[in-house]
Every structure is written in C-alpha cells, then in structure tokens.
C-alpha cells in the first residue's frame, strides 16, 4: 500500500514538472495557468482513486501551446489553444490527452469535450455545460 | 488439523476478496456524491445520455456493493451450515444480481472503454453470472446441492473478477504497460482464469472418478471367469 502511495506521489511530482515554465518563455503565463487549473488539481484528484477501473494516473504530463500566436474569439477576447500530452512508464507520449484554450485577461481555461468547450473545472467533477463561442477564433474582419 | 489446512486456501481467498471489497467500496464513495461527476465518467465524456448512464453506473455499483459481501458470506461454512439464513441471503443476492447487477452491467458494457473486445469480456462475464445464477437457483429448488454448489462457484468466481482485475491493472501499470492494453488484459485474464478455476478442479474430479470406476471394473473383470466355473 505504501508502495502504491509512493508511486502516486511520484506521478504527482512528475506531473507537476510543467509548473517550472518560465514567464519569459513564449506563453509561459498560459502554461502556468493550465498547470495550476488542470494538471495539479487533476493529479491530486487521481491520487485518491486507487482501486477503481478508472485510468491510472499518468507518470508524466506536458503542456504544449499549439499555436504560435494568440487568437481572438467573436467577443474579441485573446486566447491561446493548448494540449496536454501524457505518458505511462516508458511508453510513447499520448498526444492531445486534453485539448483546450486559456484566456489571457480572465485566465479562464476551457477544455474540449466532444464538439464543445466546457470550463476546465469539469475535469474536477463539476457538472458544467459547454460554453458557446469560446476557444473559436473569429474570422478576420473583412476589408472594406 | 488436516481438514483445517485443506480449507485454508479457500479461507485466504475469501479474506482477500473481503479486503478487495473494502478497497472497492472506499473507491466507490465518489459515485454517490451527487454534486460531482465521478472520474470514471469523465473519461467517457461526451456521453449521449449522460444522466441515464450515470444512473445505471450508480445502480450497478450499489448492487455490487450489496451482493459481493453477501456472496462472500454465502461461501463461508458458517452460513452454509445455517440453511435458513443461507436461503434468505441467497434469495436476496439472486434477486439483486439478476434484476439489477447483470442488466446494469450489460448496459454499461455496451459503452465500455477499450471498444468491442472489452464489451465482449464484460458481457461474457455477465452471461456466466446470470446463466449460472439461474442454474444454481433451479438446482437448489430441486435439492441438487452438487449442481447448486458448482453453479454458485461460477457466480462468485466471476464476481471476484472485480477485485482480481483491479489488482492486475495496478500490477500492469507498475510494470509500465499502456493503460489501454492493460485494461483488456486485466479484464479477459481474470474472466477466463475464474471460469477455469471452477471448471478445472471439477474436470479433474470427473477424470479421477472415471479412472476409479474403470479400475473397479477392471478389478471385477478379473473375477468374471469364475462365474462360468462349475461349483
């Protein structure tokens, strides 16, 4: 039992690695925000579900910003899309395990489930409905 | 003393199942926190009928949490020696297994993570449970205790998959196996091994009985020439 606890602690420690993203790094603020809102709390939650049929906690996770520049949605709010990759043991990285976007001004994080985007708190068990219009880049304004 | 040692593996197995039940029960508490979605469900989102699926999952977990310890109790000599108690507990278990546990498990199996192969594994396990439960009940009603015991051993063996598959999943995870492959192995391995664990000893007993019978026949045939000799 102690060994299992240690493995979860190890998974938690490794999962926390992306938190070292520097603020100077491009979109370091976005990575830190995703780490704070998703990676750390989800790892902590997964530590509690030891003897279930649920997926075991990944040994490692990494956050990728999937776009070189910010986008703006229909309400002209800036956001950047991200993806979280995970891996177990020495296996290959499981890409795009979680996909979503993080808003620069509000710091709100959304994750894609099916065709819609829901607030990231759904990954912590909150029953939340998809939010229309978020994480979708508005088409560039037409030239007159 | 020899009898106590002969029953030791069975007792150890029941104790391990009881410990496994405790761990499953503590991990299942989140299913009954109606304010949050369980982590197991989050893996499956989006679901077509979220509320219905969650209701089915809760019914399945609740029925399993009731019937699994009852099955453990029914397998003990203490309860087996008390016929009236065994009958009452057996009836409650049979009704809940056939009316709630197996149907809800079949519904959840259709949407199991891991695809058709995993669905087939859960459906096979459920079919073994339902089929042998009916057979065992009918056998008990006609006082055929040998068939009843054999059938209920199959039911309990398949219910023990809940524990053995979780243990195997943890072991395979620690060995570094990818969870998707581990999930398939950790389901099919225990389902087949549990069926074999019941059938193999029964088959061995059958073979031994046949051998003993043929030896008896051979021994008798040695005296057959004497039948024709004049006295």
XYZ file of C-alpha atoms in Angstrom:
375
model
C 0.000 0.000 0.000
C 2.883 2.276 0.879
C 4.492 1.469 -2.475
C 1.287 2.444 -4.273
C 1.191 5.716 -2.366
C 4.784 6.410 -3.352
C 4.013 5.717 -6.998
C 1.167 8.242 -6.836
C 3.458 10.699 -5.139
C 5.975 10.132 -7.950
C 3.293 10.609 -10.579
C 2.167 13.783 -8.824
C 5.724 15.126 -8.637
C 6.368 14.367 -12.304
C 3.016 15.768 -13.306
C 3.975 18.975 -11.555
C 7.062 19.482 -13.742
C 5.346 21.787 -16.257
C 4.890 24.306 -13.444
C 8.527 25.265 -13.979
C 7.548 27.017 -17.214
C 9.310 30.331 -17.145
C 7.361 33.543 -17.512
C 9.910 34.594 -20.184
C 9.096 31.535 -22.273
C 6.531 32.299 -25.021
C 3.118 31.825 -23.447
C 4.722 30.831 -20.135
C 1.767 32.500 -18.405
C -0.625 30.198 -20.301
C 1.323 27.058 -19.373
C 1.449 28.117 -15.743
C -2.283 28.784 -15.758
C -3.087 25.365 -17.298
C -0.763 23.711 -14.791
C -2.477 25.492 -11.915
C -6.056 24.906 -13.111
C -5.811 21.412 -14.630
C -2.574 19.451 -14.160
C -2.019 19.890 -10.416
C -5.633 19.550 -9.208
C -6.399 16.624 -11.550
C -3.231 14.818 -10.363
C -4.277 15.396 -6.756
C -7.780 14.046 -7.520
C -6.436 10.986 -9.325
C -4.282 10.119 -6.316
C -7.466 9.331 -4.385
C -8.901 6.827 -6.905
C -6.535 3.906 -6.293
C -8.699 0.783 -6.557
C -11.094 1.638 -9.364
C -11.480 0.794 -13.028
C -10.504 4.367 -13.829
C -7.423 5.075 -15.882
C -4.273 5.062 -13.733
C -2.644 8.465 -13.245
C -0.045 9.211 -15.935
C 3.620 9.156 -14.882
C 4.381 12.318 -16.814
C 2.495 15.113 -18.465
C 3.492 18.089 -20.566
C 1.678 21.177 -21.711
C 2.059 22.376 -25.279
C 0.851 25.628 -26.720
C -0.384 24.576 -30.122
C -0.330 27.944 -31.883
C 2.459 30.452 -32.484
C 0.287 33.484 -31.792
C -2.805 34.446 -29.824
C -6.254 34.204 -31.358
C -9.337 36.292 -30.663
C -12.847 34.951 -30.332
C -16.085 36.569 -31.531
C -16.105 38.783 -28.383
C -12.563 39.987 -29.238
C -11.039 38.219 -26.212
C -7.477 36.895 -26.639
C -6.830 33.224 -26.039
C -4.228 30.580 -26.813
C -5.011 26.938 -27.536
C -3.114 24.258 -25.625
C -2.793 20.498 -25.468
C -1.723 18.242 -22.610
C 0.223 15.103 -23.529
C 0.629 12.257 -21.049
C 2.699 9.100 -20.799
C 2.817 5.959 -18.688
C 6.089 4.211 -17.951
C 8.412 4.167 -20.930
C 5.586 4.246 -23.476
C 5.248 6.871 -26.190
C 3.669 10.211 -25.371
C -0.115 10.027 -25.677
C -0.693 13.280 -27.537
C -3.663 15.610 -27.052
C -4.987 13.817 -23.975
C -6.645 17.113 -23.065
C -7.192 19.917 -25.563
C -8.473 23.384 -24.753
C -7.711 27.065 -24.563
C -6.743 29.617 -21.951
C -7.836 33.273 -21.961
C -5.147 35.896 -21.347
C -7.138 38.532 -19.480
C -9.550 36.471 -17.405
C -7.273 33.433 -17.013
C -10.282 31.204 -17.728
C -9.443 27.744 -19.022
C -11.742 25.634 -21.196
C -11.360 22.029 -22.336
C -12.763 20.369 -25.428
C -15.210 17.529 -24.751
C -16.895 16.194 -27.868
C -17.598 19.145 -30.124
C -17.949 21.750 -27.375
C -15.704 23.554 -24.909
C -16.540 23.370 -21.200
C -14.930 25.131 -18.220
C -11.846 23.188 -17.044
C -13.494 22.574 -13.661
C -15.404 19.717 -15.316
C -12.171 17.700 -15.045
C -12.521 18.042 -11.268
C -16.023 16.598 -11.373
C -18.181 19.734 -11.664
C -21.135 19.138 -13.941
C -20.762 22.006 -16.421
C -22.364 22.547 -19.795
C -20.498 23.599 -22.955
C -19.995 27.356 -23.370
C -20.875 28.690 -26.821
C -18.330 30.732 -28.756
C -15.269 30.149 -26.576
C -11.943 28.923 -27.968
C -13.130 29.520 -31.517
C -11.166 32.109 -33.440
C -13.335 34.738 -35.086
C -12.797 35.169 -38.817
C -10.596 38.156 -39.658
C -12.591 41.340 -40.309
C -13.468 41.808 -43.961
C -11.610 44.644 -45.738
C -13.826 47.468 -46.927
C -5.857 -30.241 11.595
C -5.618 -31.768 8.105
C -9.158 -30.522 7.360
C -8.279 -27.017 8.577
C -5.266 -26.961 6.241
C -7.396 -28.249 3.337
C -9.805 -25.313 3.825
C -7.021 -22.752 4.254
C -6.717 -21.676 0.556
C -10.474 -21.083 0.407
C -10.422 -19.053 3.614
C -7.452 -16.977 2.443
C -9.270 -16.346 -0.858
C -12.395 -15.174 0.983
C -10.313 -12.864 3.190
C -8.579 -11.392 0.124
C -11.977 -10.828 -1.507
C -13.193 -9.129 1.668
C -10.156 -6.832 1.662
C -10.723 -6.151 -2.041
C -14.350 -5.346 -1.336
C -13.252 -2.810 1.302
C -10.928 -1.090 -1.165
C -13.570 -1.049 -3.922
C -16.178 0.314 -1.503
C -13.898 3.171 -0.401
C -13.015 3.994 -4.032
C -16.714 3.888 -4.990
C -17.850 6.508 -2.492
C -17.377 9.238 -5.105
C -20.155 7.667 -7.214
C -22.647 8.652 -4.520
C -21.502 12.254 -4.235
C -24.394 13.607 -6.263
C -22.793 17.056 -6.576
C -19.843 15.877 -8.654
C -19.193 13.724 -11.687
C -17.069 10.640 -10.928
C -13.624 10.495 -12.523
C -14.529 7.238 -14.278
C -17.354 9.065 -16.076
C -15.131 11.987 -17.106
C -13.006 9.572 -19.130
C -16.072 8.674 -21.170
C -17.422 12.132 -21.930
C -19.172 13.063 -24.149
C -21.925 10.531 -23.496
C -25.161 10.531 -25.456
C -27.360 10.079 -22.389
C -25.187 11.330 -19.507
C -27.861 11.209 -16.772
C -29.095 7.759 -17.766
C -25.547 6.400 -17.944
C -24.708 7.833 -14.519
C -27.920 6.374 -13.042
C -27.013 2.957 -14.494
C -23.465 3.208 -13.121
C -24.774 4.079 -9.642
C -27.293 1.199 -9.745
C -24.533 -1.194 -10.826
C -22.099 -0.048 -8.132
C -24.762 -0.069 -5.386
C -25.947 -3.576 -6.324
C -22.346 -4.824 -6.484
C -21.577 -3.312 -3.067
C -24.582 -5.169 -1.656
C -24.219 -8.528 -3.390
C -20.453 -9.014 -3.303
C -20.168 -9.183 0.513
C -23.334 -11.320 0.550
C -21.649 -13.738 -1.883
C -18.580 -13.841 0.378
C -20.821 -14.618 3.368
C -22.725 -17.288 1.396
C -19.434 -19.018 0.562
C -18.467 -19.390 4.236
C -19.105 -22.654 6.079
C -20.703 -20.618 8.889
C -23.590 -19.508 6.633
C -23.696 -22.765 4.650
C -24.319 -24.700 7.889
C -27.313 -22.477 8.694
C -29.773 -23.461 5.961
C -32.464 -20.877 6.758
C -30.001 -17.984 6.808
C -28.297 -19.299 3.655
C -31.670 -19.465 1.896
C -32.697 -15.899 2.832
C -29.322 -14.347 1.940
C -29.196 -16.412 -1.251
C -32.630 -15.234 -2.366
C -31.793 -11.561 -1.753
C -28.490 -11.971 -3.614
C -30.076 -13.847 -6.522
C -32.838 -11.273 -6.999
C -30.471 -8.254 -6.860
C -27.898 -9.924 -9.144
C -30.458 -10.953 -11.762
C -32.620 -7.824 -11.687
C -30.043 -5.053 -11.119
C -26.377 -6.082 -11.244
C -26.365 -8.042 -14.508
C -28.756 -5.805 -16.522
C -26.966 -2.580 -15.454
C -23.592 -4.214 -16.155
C -24.789 -5.203 -19.639
C -25.862 -1.618 -20.376
C -22.501 -0.251 -19.150
C -20.624 -2.973 -21.088
C -22.029 -1.701 -24.378
C -20.233 1.588 -23.775
C -17.096 0.156 -22.135
C -13.794 1.898 -22.709
C -11.499 -0.233 -24.840
C -14.091 -0.992 -27.517
C -15.770 -4.188 -28.665
C -13.203 -6.562 -27.159
C -13.736 -5.149 -23.659
C -17.520 -5.022 -24.174
C -17.441 -8.709 -25.132
C -15.432 -9.532 -21.989
C -17.906 -7.796 -19.673
C -20.894 -9.340 -21.499
C -19.367 -12.827 -21.262
C -18.744 -12.388 -17.538
C -22.320 -11.126 -17.059
C -23.724 -14.036 -19.075
C -21.790 -16.533 -16.921
C -23.104 -14.867 -13.756
C -26.730 -14.783 -14.958
C -26.693 -18.244 -16.506
C -25.139 -19.982 -13.523
C -27.249 -17.993 -11.058
C -30.450 -19.306 -12.716
C -28.984 -22.821 -12.920
C -27.880 -22.679 -9.278
C -31.286 -21.466 -8.058
C -33.120 -24.175 -10.016
C -30.695 -26.791 -8.644
C -31.291 -25.595 -5.074
C -35.062 -25.840 -5.570
C -34.787 -29.491 -6.575
C -32.242 -30.121 -3.751
C -29.413 -30.916 -6.186
C -26.697 -29.452 -3.973
C -23.765 -30.608 -6.115
C -25.018 -28.663 -9.155
C -26.026 -25.725 -6.923
C -22.530 -25.517 -5.445
C -20.828 -25.749 -8.841
C -23.080 -23.050 -10.342
C -22.646 -20.658 -7.416
C -18.885 -21.122 -7.525
C -19.030 -19.804 -11.104
C -21.135 -16.827 -9.989
C -18.744 -15.967 -7.164
C -15.666 -16.547 -9.352
C -16.954 -14.023 -11.911
C -17.815 -11.539 -9.165
C -14.278 -11.890 -7.845
C -13.088 -10.502 -11.213
C -13.963 -7.075 -9.761
C -11.055 -7.496 -7.342
C -8.612 -9.558 -9.411
C -8.861 -7.323 -12.485
C -8.171 -4.193 -10.407
C -5.150 -5.857 -8.793
C -3.894 -6.869 -12.248
C -4.457 -3.335 -13.583
C -2.315 -1.899 -10.780
C 0.384 -4.543 -11.390
C 0.446 -3.898 -15.150
C 0.539 -0.137 -14.559
C 3.518 -0.569 -12.258
C 5.162 -2.707 -14.954
C 4.807 0.293 -17.282
C 2.162 -1.146 -19.617
C -0.038 1.275 -21.535
C -3.421 1.529 -19.730
C -5.496 0.641 -22.805
C -3.739 -2.704 -23.313
C -3.596 -3.282 -19.548
C -7.369 -2.784 -19.338
C -8.047 -5.514 -21.923
C -5.619 -7.995 -20.332
C -6.822 -7.195 -16.820
C -10.387 -7.985 -17.868
C -10.065 -11.072 -20.073
C -7.337 -12.713 -17.963
C -9.378 -12.851 -14.731
C -12.676 -13.682 -16.533
C -11.156 -16.748 -18.229
C -8.986 -17.697 -15.239
C -12.005 -17.543 -12.904
C -14.067 -19.802 -15.166
C -11.109 -22.184 -15.462
C -10.520 -22.141 -11.687
C -14.032 -23.555 -11.193
C -14.074 -25.922 -14.159
C -10.577 -27.422 -13.854
C -10.978 -28.921 -10.359
C -14.450 -30.190 -11.360
C -12.987 -31.690 -14.543
C -10.110 -33.234 -12.536
C -12.598 -34.725 -10.073
C -14.577 -36.122 -13.030
C -11.462 -37.671 -14.560
C -10.434 -39.158 -11.194
C -13.958 -40.578 -10.759
C -13.795 -42.123 -14.247
C -10.366 -43.610 -13.542
C -11.569 -45.049 -10.248
C -14.642 -46.532 -11.935
C -12.578 -48.094 -14.700
C -10.178 -49.545 -12.108
C -13.144 -51.020 -10.245
C -14.454 -52.519 -13.495
C -11.006 -53.952 -14.290
C -10.756 -55.462 -10.806
C -14.219 -57.017 -11.129
C -13.479 -58.370 -14.609
C -10.606 -60.402 -13.156
C -13.191 -62.424 -11.239
C -15.525 -62.858 -14.235
C -14.101 -66.248 -15.410
C -15.099 -67.661 -12.040
C -18.773 -67.018 -12.909
C -18.784 -69.800 -15.520
C -16.900 -72.384 -13.470
C -18.985 -75.205 -12.017
C -19.345 -75.145 -8.302
